[in-house]
């Protein structure tokens, strides 16, 4: 049975590969588009890259650390804050794909608080834009990751159910064949028994067996058995 692409692409076994791909995208962004300025910017970029690689095994802890790093980068005026924000959003998406329950919600809350903390000087006048940005950065990755996880799990359960149904069908077919063979064997046994139980054939068969034994014991040759 062919597996859907969403089940293959977001399989738990390929989490490390997805994180490595994200790290390559981050490196390309830092080298080509948004080059870090000075030692401070380079330090934040290196820390973000390390946390990106750590997300392969510790997605929740990496997300919380990235949220703190985002607030620190914005407070210190590093030009890599936007890249760290995108990295945190993608890490939240990966966490929502892997897990369900409180951890993805807690990670989204931490990221939303970090986004709001970076816009404190705009409050309360820019409350709606800040809430919108919190929803885009923290809410959207959470919803998309949960959707991918539910779709992947549904596809997996459907495939397992189909395999179980196929196995049960095979077992039923095997049981039907065994029952059919047993019925044929019983019919053959009854047919042989009915034929061997006929009186005339039974007496003639016993007479032939007795004559054969008598001829062998007395040493009479086969050509003389007819005269007996």
C-alpha positions as a Markdown table, in Angstrom:
| # | Residue | x | y | z |
|---|---|---|---|---|
| 1 | Unk | 0.0 | 0.0 | 0.0 |
| 2 | Unk | 1.4 | 3.4 | -1.0 |
| 3 | Unk | 2.1 | 5.8 | 1.8 |
| 4 | Unk | 0.8 | 9.4 | 1.5 |
| 5 | Unk | 3.6 | 12.0 | 1.0 |
| 6 | Unk | 2.6 | 13.8 | 4.2 |
| 7 | Unk | 3.1 | 10.6 | 6.2 |
| 8 | Unk | 6.6 | 10.1 | 4.6 |
| 9 | Unk | 7.7 | 13.7 | 4.7 |
| 10 | Unk | 6.7 | 14.3 | 8.3 |
| 11 | Unk | 7.6 | 10.9 | 9.7 |
| 12 | Unk | 9.1 | 11.0 | 13.2 |
| 13 | Unk | 12.1 | 9.1 | 12.0 |
| 14 | Unk | 13.0 | 12.0 | 9.6 |
| 15 | Unk | 12.9 | 14.7 | 12.3 |
| 16 | Unk | 16.7 | 15.1 | 12.3 |
| 17 | Unk | 16.8 | 15.4 | 8.5 |
| 18 | Unk | 14.2 | 18.2 | 8.6 |
| 19 | Unk | 16.2 | 20.0 | 11.3 |
| 20 | Unk | 19.4 | 19.7 | 9.3 |
| 21 | Unk | 17.6 | 21.1 | 6.2 |
| 22 | Unk | 16.4 | 24.0 | 8.4 |
| 23 | Unk | 19.9 | 24.6 | 9.6 |
| 24 | Unk | 21.1 | 24.8 | 6.0 |
| 25 | Unk | 18.4 | 27.4 | 5.2 |
| 26 | Unk | 19.4 | 29.4 | 8.3 |
| 27 | Unk | 23.1 | 29.3 | 7.3 |
| 28 | Unk | 22.2 | 30.4 | 3.7 |
| 29 | Unk | 20.1 | 33.3 | 5.1 |
| 30 | Unk | 22.9 | 34.5 | 7.4 |
| 31 | Unk | 25.5 | 34.3 | 4.7 |
| 32 | Unk | 23.6 | 35.6 | 1.7 |
| 33 | Unk | 20.7 | 37.8 | 2.9 |
| 34 | Unk | 21.1 | 39.0 | 6.4 |
| 35 | Unk | 24.7 | 38.9 | 7.4 |
| 36 | Unk | 25.3 | 39.4 | 11.1 |
| 37 | Unk | 27.1 | 42.6 | 11.9 |
| 38 | Unk | 29.9 | 42.5 | 14.5 |
| 39 | Unk | 30.8 | 40.0 | 17.1 |
| 40 | Unk | 27.4 | 40.4 | 18.8 |
| 41 | Unk | 25.4 | 39.6 | 15.7 |
| 42 | Unk | 27.7 | 36.7 | 14.9 |
| 43 | Unk | 27.3 | 35.3 | 18.5 |
| 44 | Unk | 23.5 | 35.4 | 18.3 |
| 45 | Unk | 23.6 | 33.8 | 14.8 |
| 46 | Unk | 25.9 | 31.0 | 16.2 |
| 47 | Unk | 23.6 | 30.5 | 19.2 |
| 48 | Unk | 20.6 | 30.3 | 16.9 |
| 49 | Unk | 22.3 | 27.7 | 14.7 |
| 50 | Unk | 23.3 | 25.6 | 17.8 |
| 51 | Unk | 19.7 | 25.7 | 19.1 |
| 52 | Unk | 18.4 | 24.8 | 15.6 |
| 53 | Unk | 20.6 | 21.6 | 15.6 |
| 54 | Unk | 19.5 | 20.8 | 19.2 |
| 55 | Unk | 15.9 | 20.9 | 18.1 |
| 56 | Unk | 16.4 | 17.6 | 16.4 |
| 57 | Unk | 16.3 | 15.9 | 19.8 |
| 58 | Unk | 15.0 | 18.6 | 22.3 |
| 59 | Unk | 12.4 | 20.6 | 20.3 |
| 60 | Unk | 10.6 | 22.0 | 23.3 |
| 61 | Unk | 13.7 | 23.1 | 25.2 |
| 62 | Unk | 15.2 | 24.5 | 22.0 |
| 63 | Unk | 12.0 | 26.5 | 21.4 |
| 64 | Unk | 12.0 | 28.1 | 24.8 |
| 65 | Unk | 15.7 | 28.9 | 24.5 |
| 66 | Unk | 15.1 | 30.5 | 21.1 |
| 67 | Unk | 12.4 | 32.6 | 22.5 |
| 68 | Unk | 14.7 | 34.0 | 25.2 |
| 69 | Unk | 17.4 | 34.4 | 22.6 |
| 70 | Unk | 15.0 | 36.4 | 20.4 |
| 71 | Unk | 14.2 | 38.8 | 23.3 |
| 72 | Unk | 17.9 | 39.3 | 24.0 |
| 73 | Unk | 18.8 | 39.9 | 20.4 |
| 74 | Unk | 16.2 | 42.5 | 20.0 |
| 75 | Unk | 17.1 | 44.2 | 23.3 |
| 76 | Unk | 20.8 | 44.4 | 22.3 |
| 77 | Unk | 20.1 | 45.6 | 18.8 |
| 78 | Unk | 21.4 | 42.6 | 16.9 |
| 79 | Unk | 20.4 | 42.5 | 13.2 |
| 80 | Unk | 19.7 | 38.8 | 13.4 |
| 81 | Unk | 16.4 | 39.1 | 15.3 |
| 82 | Unk | 14.2 | 38.5 | 12.3 |
| 83 | Unk | 16.1 | 35.4 | 11.4 |
| 84 | Unk | 15.8 | 34.1 | 14.9 |
| 85 | Unk | 12.1 | 34.8 | 14.9 |
| 86 | Unk | 11.6 | 32.7 | 11.8 |
| 87 | Unk | 13.8 | 30.0 | 13.2 |
| 88 | Unk | 11.6 | 29.9 | 16.4 |
| 89 | Unk | 8.4 | 29.7 | 14.4 |
| 90 | Unk | 9.7 | 26.8 | 12.4 |
| 91 | Unk | 10.9 | 25.0 | 15.6 |
| 92 | Unk | 7.4 | 25.5 | 17.0 |
| 93 | Unk | 5.9 | 23.9 | 13.9 |
| 94 | Unk | 8.3 | 20.9 | 14.2 |
| 95 | Unk | 7.3 | 20.6 | 17.9 |
| 96 | Unk | 3.6 | 20.6 | 17.0 |
| 97 | Unk | 4.2 | 18.0 | 14.3 |
| 98 | Unk | 6.0 | 15.7 | 16.8 |
| 99 | Unk | 3.9 | 16.0 | 19.9 |
| 100 | Unk | 0.4 | 16.9 | 21.2 |
| 101 | Unk | -0.9 | 18.2 | 24.4 |
| 102 | Unk | 0.6 | 20.9 | 26.7 |
| 103 | Unk | 4.1 | 21.2 | 25.3 |
| 104 | Unk | 3.3 | 22.7 | 21.9 |
| 105 | Unk | 0.9 | 25.1 | 23.6 |
| 106 | Unk | 3.5 | 26.1 | 26.2 |
| 107 | Unk | 6.1 | 26.6 | 23.5 |
| 108 | Unk | 3.7 | 28.8 | 21.5 |
| 109 | Unk | 2.9 | 30.8 | 24.6 |
| 110 | Unk | 6.6 | 31.4 | 25.2 |
| 111 | Unk | 7.2 | 32.5 | 21.6 |
| 112 | Unk | 4.1 | 34.8 | 21.7 |
| 113 | Unk | 5.4 | 36.4 | 25.0 |
| 114 | Unk | 8.8 | 36.9 | 23.3 |
| 115 | Unk | 7.1 | 38.7 | 20.4 |
| 116 | Unk | 5.1 | 40.9 | 22.7 |
| 117 | Unk | 8.1 | 41.7 | 24.8 |
| 118 | Unk | 9.9 | 43.0 | 21.7 |
| 119 | Unk | 7.0 | 45.3 | 21.0 |
| 120 | Unk | 6.4 | 46.7 | 24.5 |
| 121 | Unk | 7.2 | 50.2 | 23.5 |
| 122 | Unk | 4.4 | 50.1 | 20.9 |
| 123 | Unk | 1.7 | 49.2 | 23.6 |
| 124 | Unk | -1.1 | 49.9 | 24.2 |
| 125 | Unk | -1.4 | 52.1 | 21.1 |
| 126 | Unk | -0.5 | 49.3 | 18.7 |
| 127 | Unk | -2.3 | 46.5 | 20.5 |
| 128 | Unk | -4.0 | 45.0 | 17.5 |
| 129 | Unk | -0.9 | 44.9 | 15.3 |
| 130 | Unk | 1.0 | 43.3 | 18.1 |
| 131 | Unk | -1.7 | 40.7 | 18.7 |
| 132 | Unk | -1.8 | 40.0 | 15.0 |
| 133 | Unk | 2.0 | 39.5 | 14.9 |
| 134 | Unk | 1.8 | 37.2 | 17.9 |
| 135 | Unk | -0.9 | 35.1 | 16.1 |
| 136 | Unk | 1.2 | 34.9 | 12.9 |
| 137 | Unk | 4.5 | 34.0 | 14.5 |
| 138 | Unk | 3.2 | 31.7 | 17.3 |
| 139 | Unk | -0.4 | 30.7 | 16.5 |
| 140 | Unk | -0.1 | 29.8 | 12.8 |
| 141 | Unk | 2.9 | 27.4 | 13.2 |
| 142 | Unk | 1.0 | 25.7 | 16.1 |
| 143 | Unk | -2.1 | 25.2 | 14.0 |
| 144 | Unk | -0.3 | 24.0 | 10.9 |
| 145 | Unk | 1.9 | 21.6 | 12.9 |
| 146 | Unk | -1.2 | 20.2 | 14.6 |
| 147 | Unk | -3.0 | 19.8 | 11.3 |
| 148 | Unk | 0.0 | 17.9 | 9.8 |
| 149 | Unk | 0.2 | 15.6 | 12.9 |
| 150 | Unk | -3.5 | 14.8 | 12.8 |
| 151 | Unk | -3.4 | 14.1 | 9.1 |
| 152 | Unk | -0.3 | 12.0 | 9.4 |
| 153 | Unk | -1.7 | 9.9 | 12.3 |
| 154 | Unk | -5.0 | 9.5 | 10.4 |
| 155 | Unk | -3.2 | 8.2 | 7.4 |
| 156 | Unk | -1.1 | 5.8 | 9.5 |
| 157 | Unk | -4.2 | 4.5 | 11.3 |
| 158 | Unk | -6.0 | 4.0 | 8.0 |
| 159 | Unk | -3.1 | 2.1 | 6.6 |
| 160 | Unk | -2.9 | -0.1 | 9.7 |
| 161 | Unk | -6.6 | -0.8 | 9.5 |
| 162 | Unk | -6.3 | -1.7 | 5.9 |
| 163 | Unk | -3.5 | -4.1 | 6.7 |
| 164 | Unk | -5.5 | -5.7 | 9.5 |
| 165 | Unk | -8.5 | -6.1 | 7.2 |
| 166 | Unk | -6.3 | -7.7 | 4.5 |
| 167 | Unk | -4.9 | -10.1 | 7.1 |
| 168 | Unk | -8.3 | -11.0 | 8.4 |
| 169 | Unk | -9.5 | -11.7 | 4.8 |
| 170 | Unk | -6.5 | -14.0 | 4.3 |
| 171 | Unk | -7.3 | -15.8 | 7.5 |
| 172 | Unk | -10.9 | -16.3 | 6.5 |
| 173 | Unk | -10.0 | -17.5 | 3.1 |
| 174 | Unk | -7.5 | -20.0 | 4.6 |
| 175 | Unk | -10.2 | -21.2 | 7.1 |
| 176 | Unk | -12.7 | -21.6 | 4.2 |
| 177 | Unk | -10.2 | -23.7 | 2.3 |
| 178 | Unk | -9.4 | -25.9 | 5.3 |
| 179 | Unk | -13.1 | -26.4 | 5.9 |
| 180 | Unk | -13.7 | -27.3 | 2.2 |
| 181 | Unk | -10.8 | -29.8 | 2.3 |
| 182 | Unk | -12.2 | -31.4 | 5.5 |
| 183 | Unk | -15.7 | -31.7 | 3.9 |
| 184 | Unk | -14.2 | -33.4 | 0.8 |
| 185 | Unk | -12.2 | -35.8 | 2.9 |
| 186 | Unk | -15.3 | -36.7 | 4.9 |
| 187 | Unk | -17.3 | -37.3 | 1.7 |
| 188 | Unk | -14.5 | -39.5 | 0.3 |
| 189 | Unk | -14.4 | -41.5 | 3.5 |
| 190 | Unk | -18.1 | -42.0 | 3.6 |
| 191 | Unk | -18.1 | -43.1 | -0.1 |
| 192 | Unk | -15.4 | -45.6 | 0.5 |
| 193 | Unk | -17.1 | -47.0 | 3.6 |
| 194 | Unk | -20.4 | -47.4 | 1.8 |
| 195 | Unk | -18.8 | -49.3 | -1.1 |
| 196 | Unk | -16.9 | -51.6 | 1.2 |
| 197 | Unk | -20.0 | -52.3 | 3.2 |
| 198 | Unk | -22.0 | -54.0 | 0.4 |
| 199 | Unk | -22.8 | -57.7 | 1.2 |
| 200 | Unk | -22.0 | -59.4 | -2.1 |
| 201 | Unk | -18.7 | -57.6 | -2.6 |
| 202 | Unk | -17.8 | -58.2 | 1.0 |
| 203 | Unk | -18.3 | -62.0 | 0.8 |
| 204 | Unk | -16.6 | -62.3 | -2.5 |
| 205 | Unk | -13.7 | -60.3 | -1.3 |
| 206 | Unk | -13.4 | -62.4 | 1.9 |
| 207 | Unk | -13.6 | -65.6 | -0.2 |
| 208 | Unk | -10.8 | -64.4 | -2.6 |
| 209 | Unk | -8.6 | -63.6 | 0.4 |
| 210 | Unk | -9.2 | -67.0 | 2.0 |
| 211 | Unk | -8.4 | -68.8 | -1.3 |
| 212 | Unk | -5.3 | -66.8 | -1.7 |
| 213 | Unk | -4.1 | -67.7 | 1.7 |
| 214 | Unk | -5.0 | -71.3 | 1.3 |
| 215 | Unk | -3.1 | -71.5 | -2.0 |
| 216 | Unk | 0.0 | -69.9 | -0.5 |
| 217 | Unk | 0.0 | -72.2 | 2.6 |
| 218 | Unk | -0.5 | -75.5 | 0.7 |
| 219 | Unk | 2.0 | -74.5 | -2.0 |
| 220 | Unk | -0.5 | -75.0 | -4.8 |
| 221 | Unk | 0.7 | -73.3 | -7.9 |
| 222 | Unk | -1.4 | -70.6 | -9.5 |
| 223 | Unk | -2.3 | -72.7 | -12.5 |
| 224 | Unk | -3.9 | -75.3 | -10.3 |
| 225 | Unk | -5.9 | -72.8 | -8.2 |
| 226 | Unk | -8.7 | -72.7 | -10.8 |
| 227 | Unk | -9.4 | -76.5 | -10.3 |
| 228 | Unk | -9.9 | -75.9 | -6.6 |
